[in-house]
Amino acid sequence: MRTYCVALFCLCAVCLLPACQRSAQDGELNDVVSSTDSADQQDATAAGNEIEVPDGTADELFQFIMQTDELLPTVNSELGPEEQTELLQQVMQARLAACDKILAQDVAPDTRFSAAQIRLEALRTLAVVDPDTNVEAYNNYIEELKSSGDPLLGRLAKGSLFQARVNDFISTGSVEADQLMAQLDELLADEDAGPEVFMAARHAIAWTVGSQPDWAADAFQRLGERFREFDDENIAQEANALIAQVTGIRLSGRVRDVMRNEDDALPKLLESIRELFETEKDNPNLLAYAMQTAQMLEFSGRLTAAQQAYQTILEQYSDGPEKETLQHSVDLANKRIGLVGQPMRIDGVRLSGEPFDWKSFRGKHVVVCFWTTWDTSWPVEVENIRQTIGPYRDDLEVVTINLDDDKNAMERFLQSNPTSWPVVVDADDNTPGMESANAVRCGVEAVPFMALIDPDGIVEDIHVMGHRLGSVLAERIPQPSAGDNESSRYDWRREELMYVALLQTDDDATADEADAGDELDELLETVNPYSPLPGSSPAQLVEYILTMQDKPKSIQSRDGFSAGVIE
């Protein structure tokens, strides 16, 4: 038995249903599936409890099939690989049984086709997961459909067989690329090929983009050309969209080779860019795909390769209508890349209006973050930073530079999303964020933009977002500070909550502001931001009291401060 990623081999049941069944998706759920939480159902099913298939009409059974989607393990499933595989098998067996009950009824042709399609997909999935047990049943059903006398079912069988061969191509290598392309050509040569063939081929080809991008690009080109003028307008639009993506897929394969450090990968990528500008100069998407290629290199930290890609694009697009826009983007990219190895400069003021003293951060590494409130990814990045920097907190600081045009909107955001990290803004409230001196000097054109600065104030790396932050810190600060990570997280959180309190109160706190502080206290069920850390030493307690003495009286009156003094 093999273990596989469910998403790769098993289509969502809802996608296989005709519109009449899909429209009922929001109706009453079948008690067999939805009587308990889906996670509980997963646990019970993975433990060996078979899925009971109810009796009912075709519509009721389609509803049941749709709801089995809820039982399928997701990427974040807590089940182990073997449990996921067992659960997948049980779901597919339940779908088979439900389809058999539908096919035993006197139903309309489109209903019969949908049931046969779902049954075939379930058998194909089982054949992939446990070939020794299920390949024969899958092949027998393929032959049954091909010999049914129904051309639509015959094409359905051929499409599924193509999907099975694509799976062999990418997972076992038992099928050669030329053989697979010949099978696709045969599938597309049928003059009556319709949506069932298009959808089956499109899904299967998509599986190969990551591992075989050149083959995928050729296959998508052929599929798109075959259906670009199809009678069904939706299919025709999707076919043309596939053709438009081919260039991007080819370039992504070249970028992948560069990231894998394969021999001559960069020269081949640059040559591909030149060839595409020569052969596809009328492609309206070419410039966008080329720039995405350079940006992928830049954001992954391959800065020298990115600069060469940007320059190649600029040279090839020397007389294009968007030349000035392109030149501006490349200039900004060169500014960003040029930061590395140079002293970082940060001007501006804190939220309080006092000048920001960048020199005071010398002696430690600093993560500098440019951000805005309208960037939906920023809260996620904040959480990533918190989780990543904990072990380095004695050797690392974080400075954030806000680029919002509306300072009030920023302050409201910070009340809901507190942080103890310094927030720097332009001294001139009328300067648009992206036109501020810091943003212009660093070439910022998208947020978040993050850079790592060394203890001497020199930029060590840029684009240290997401998973790159952890790997870059591990490389630059190889021996993180020892200590209790829970205590570190507590300390960070306490400071962030304190920041919210400071936003809401001052020496002349109003009754509303005091109430807001009281509401905040109610939220701090386990963490009191006004108290010292548990187990603080006498020296730490003294430092805490001195720090608190600088706080507003409305903060000093909190229970935590008095408890700290007594301690």
PDB file of C-alpha atoms in Angstrom, residues 30-126:
ATOM      1  CA  ASN A  30     -27.044  13.732   5.791  1.00  0.00           C
ATOM      2  CA  ASP A  31     -26.979  12.520   9.375  1.00  0.00           C
ATOM      3  CA  VAL A  32     -24.482   9.797   8.545  1.00  0.00           C
ATOM      4  CA  VAL A  33     -21.756  12.351   7.801  1.00  0.00           C
ATOM      5  CA  SER A  34     -22.641  15.482   9.709  1.00  0.00           C
ATOM      6  CA  SER A  35     -24.112  14.259  12.990  1.00  0.00           C
ATOM      7  CA  THR A  36     -20.729  14.934  14.638  1.00  0.00           C
ATOM      8  CA  ASP A  37     -17.801  17.207  13.978  1.00  0.00           C
ATOM      9  CA  SER A  38     -15.869  16.250  10.819  1.00  0.00           C
ATOM     10  CA  ALA A  39     -12.637  15.930  12.814  1.00  0.00           C
ATOM     11  CA  ASP A  40     -14.343  13.411  15.111  1.00  0.00           C
ATOM     12  CA  GLN A  41     -15.638  11.590  12.063  1.00  0.00           C
ATOM     13  CA  GLN A  42     -12.108  11.472  10.667  1.00  0.00           C
ATOM     14  CA  ASP A  43     -10.788   9.979  13.891  1.00  0.00           C
ATOM     15  CA  ALA A  44     -13.554   7.406  14.033  1.00  0.00           C
ATOM     16  CA  THR A  45     -13.182   6.445  10.394  1.00  0.00           C
ATOM     17  CA  ALA A  46      -9.391   6.266  10.583  1.00  0.00           C
ATOM     18  CA  ALA A  47      -9.779   4.009  13.602  1.00  0.00           C
ATOM     19  CA  GLY A  48     -11.381   1.409  11.339  1.00  0.00           C
ATOM     20  CA  ASN A  49     -15.090   2.294  11.536  1.00  0.00           C
ATOM     21  CA  GLU A  50     -16.551   1.935   8.053  1.00  0.00           C
ATOM     22  CA  ILE A  51     -18.607   4.735   6.551  1.00  0.00           C
ATOM     23  CA  GLU A  52     -22.253   3.716   6.444  1.00  0.00           C
ATOM     24  CA  VAL A  53     -23.847   4.444   3.075  1.00  0.00           C
ATOM     25  CA  PRO A  54     -27.561   5.284   3.338  1.00  0.00           C
ATOM     26  CA  ASP A  55     -30.326   4.299   0.980  1.00  0.00           C
ATOM     27  CA  GLY A  56     -32.091   7.076  -0.860  1.00  0.00           C
ATOM     28  CA  THR A  57     -32.826   8.791  -4.115  1.00  0.00           C
ATOM     29  CA  ALA A  58     -30.082   9.791  -6.542  1.00  0.00           C
ATOM     30  CA  ASP A  59     -30.136  13.372  -5.245  1.00  0.00           C
ATOM     31  CA  GLU A  60     -29.870  12.186  -1.640  1.00  0.00           C
ATOM     32  CA  LEU A  61     -26.966   9.912  -2.500  1.00  0.00           C
ATOM     33  CA  PHE A  62     -25.190  12.712  -4.358  1.00  0.00           C
ATOM     34  CA  GLN A  63     -25.623  14.811  -1.232  1.00  0.00           C
ATOM     35  CA  PHE A  64     -23.999  12.038   0.778  1.00  0.00           C
ATOM     36  CA  ILE A  65     -21.100  11.850  -1.690  1.00  0.00           C
ATOM     37  CA  MET A  66     -20.557  15.603  -1.470  1.00  0.00           C
ATOM     38  CA  GLN A  67     -20.430  15.450   2.292  1.00  0.00           C
ATOM     39  CA  THR A  68     -17.735  12.777   2.272  1.00  0.00           C
ATOM     40  CA  ASP A  69     -15.421  15.598   1.157  1.00  0.00           C
ATOM     41  CA  GLU A  70     -15.535  16.764   4.776  1.00  0.00           C
ATOM     42  CA  LEU A  71     -13.957  13.487   5.872  1.00  0.00           C
ATOM     43  CA  LEU A  72     -10.971  13.720   3.563  1.00  0.00           C
ATOM     44  CA  PRO A  73      -7.744  14.642   5.404  1.00  0.00           C
ATOM     45  CA  THR A  74      -6.354  18.074   4.633  1.00  0.00           C
ATOM     46  CA  VAL A  75      -2.766  19.320   4.381  1.00  0.00           C
ATOM     47  CA  ASN A  76      -2.902  20.289   8.070  1.00  0.00           C
ATOM     48  CA  SER A  77      -4.424  17.006   9.206  1.00  0.00           C
ATOM     49  CA  GLU A  78      -3.127  15.623  12.480  1.00  0.00           C
ATOM     50  CA  LEU A  79      -3.510  12.077  11.156  1.00  0.00           C
ATOM     51  CA  GLY A  80      -0.370  10.181  10.221  1.00  0.00           C
ATOM     52  CA  PRO A  81       0.312   9.105   6.606  1.00  0.00           C
ATOM     53  CA  GLU A  82      -0.990   5.561   7.110  1.00  0.00           C
ATOM     54  CA  GLU A  83      -4.133   6.809   8.843  1.00  0.00           C
ATOM     55  CA  GLN A  84      -4.727   9.330   6.066  1.00  0.00           C
ATOM     56  CA  THR A  85      -4.373   6.597   3.463  1.00  0.00           C
ATOM     57  CA  GLU A  86      -6.774   4.314   5.321  1.00  0.00           C
ATOM     58  CA  LEU A  87      -9.275   7.148   5.651  1.00  0.00           C
ATOM     59  CA  LEU A  88      -8.943   7.970   1.949  1.00  0.00           C
ATOM     60  CA  GLN A  89      -9.659   4.350   1.050  1.00  0.00           C
ATOM     61  CA  GLN A  90     -12.756   4.234   3.229  1.00  0.00           C
ATOM     62  CA  VAL A  91     -14.119   7.442   1.698  1.00  0.00           C
ATOM     63  CA  MET A  92     -13.549   6.096  -1.820  1.00  0.00           C
ATOM     64  CA  GLN A  93     -15.206   2.772  -0.930  1.00  0.00           C
ATOM     65  CA  ALA A  94     -18.206   4.684   0.415  1.00  0.00           C
ATOM     66  CA  ARG A  95     -18.428   6.681  -2.796  1.00  0.00           C
ATOM     67  CA  LEU A  96     -18.298   3.485  -4.838  1.00  0.00           C
ATOM     68  CA  ALA A  97     -21.173   2.021  -2.863  1.00  0.00           C
ATOM     69  CA  ALA A  98     -23.217   5.222  -3.203  1.00  0.00           C
ATOM     70  CA  CYS A  99     -22.619   5.350  -6.968  1.00  0.00           C
ATOM     71  CA  ASP A 100     -23.628   1.717  -7.331  1.00  0.00           C
ATOM     72  CA  LYS A 101     -26.924   2.530  -5.618  1.00  0.00           C
ATOM     73  CA  ILE A 102     -27.483   5.463  -7.996  1.00  0.00           C
ATOM     74  CA  LEU A 103     -26.637   3.414 -11.086  1.00  0.00           C
ATOM     75  CA  ALA A 104     -29.071   0.685  -9.979  1.00  0.00           C
ATOM     76  CA  GLN A 105     -31.916   3.195 -10.245  1.00  0.00           C
ATOM     77  CA  ASP A 106     -33.776   4.407 -13.328  1.00  0.00           C
ATOM     78  CA  VAL A 107     -32.132   7.831 -13.631  1.00  0.00           C
ATOM     79  CA  ALA A 108     -31.618  10.456 -16.326  1.00  0.00           C
ATOM     80  CA  PRO A 109     -28.550  10.174 -18.627  1.00  0.00           C
ATOM     81  CA  ASP A 110     -26.713  13.149 -17.073  1.00  0.00           C
ATOM     82  CA  THR A 111     -27.238  11.682 -13.596  1.00  0.00           C
ATOM     83  CA  ARG A 112     -25.925   8.320 -14.786  1.00  0.00           C
ATOM     84  CA  PHE A 113     -22.905  10.031 -16.317  1.00  0.00           C
ATOM     85  CA  SER A 114     -22.118  11.903 -13.073  1.00  0.00           C
ATOM     86  CA  ALA A 115     -22.376   8.710 -11.038  1.00  0.00           C
ATOM     87  CA  ALA A 116     -20.114   6.873 -13.480  1.00  0.00           C
ATOM     88  CA  GLN A 117     -17.616   9.746 -13.358  1.00  0.00           C
ATOM     89  CA  ILE A 118     -17.442   9.727  -9.555  1.00  0.00           C
ATOM     90  CA  ARG A 119     -17.241   5.921  -9.490  1.00  0.00           C
ATOM     91  CA  LEU A 120     -14.379   5.972 -11.984  1.00  0.00           C
ATOM     92  CA  GLU A 121     -12.524   8.654 -10.019  1.00  0.00           C
ATOM     93  CA  ALA A 122     -12.896   6.635  -6.810  1.00  0.00           C
ATOM     94  CA  LEU A 123     -11.570   3.502  -8.493  1.00  0.00           C
ATOM     95  CA  ARG A 124      -8.621   5.400  -9.985  1.00  0.00           C
ATOM     96  CA  THR A 125      -7.750   6.832  -6.582  1.00  0.00           C
ATOM     97  CA  LEU A 126      -7.903   3.378  -4.983  1.00  0.00           C
TER      98      LEU A 126
END
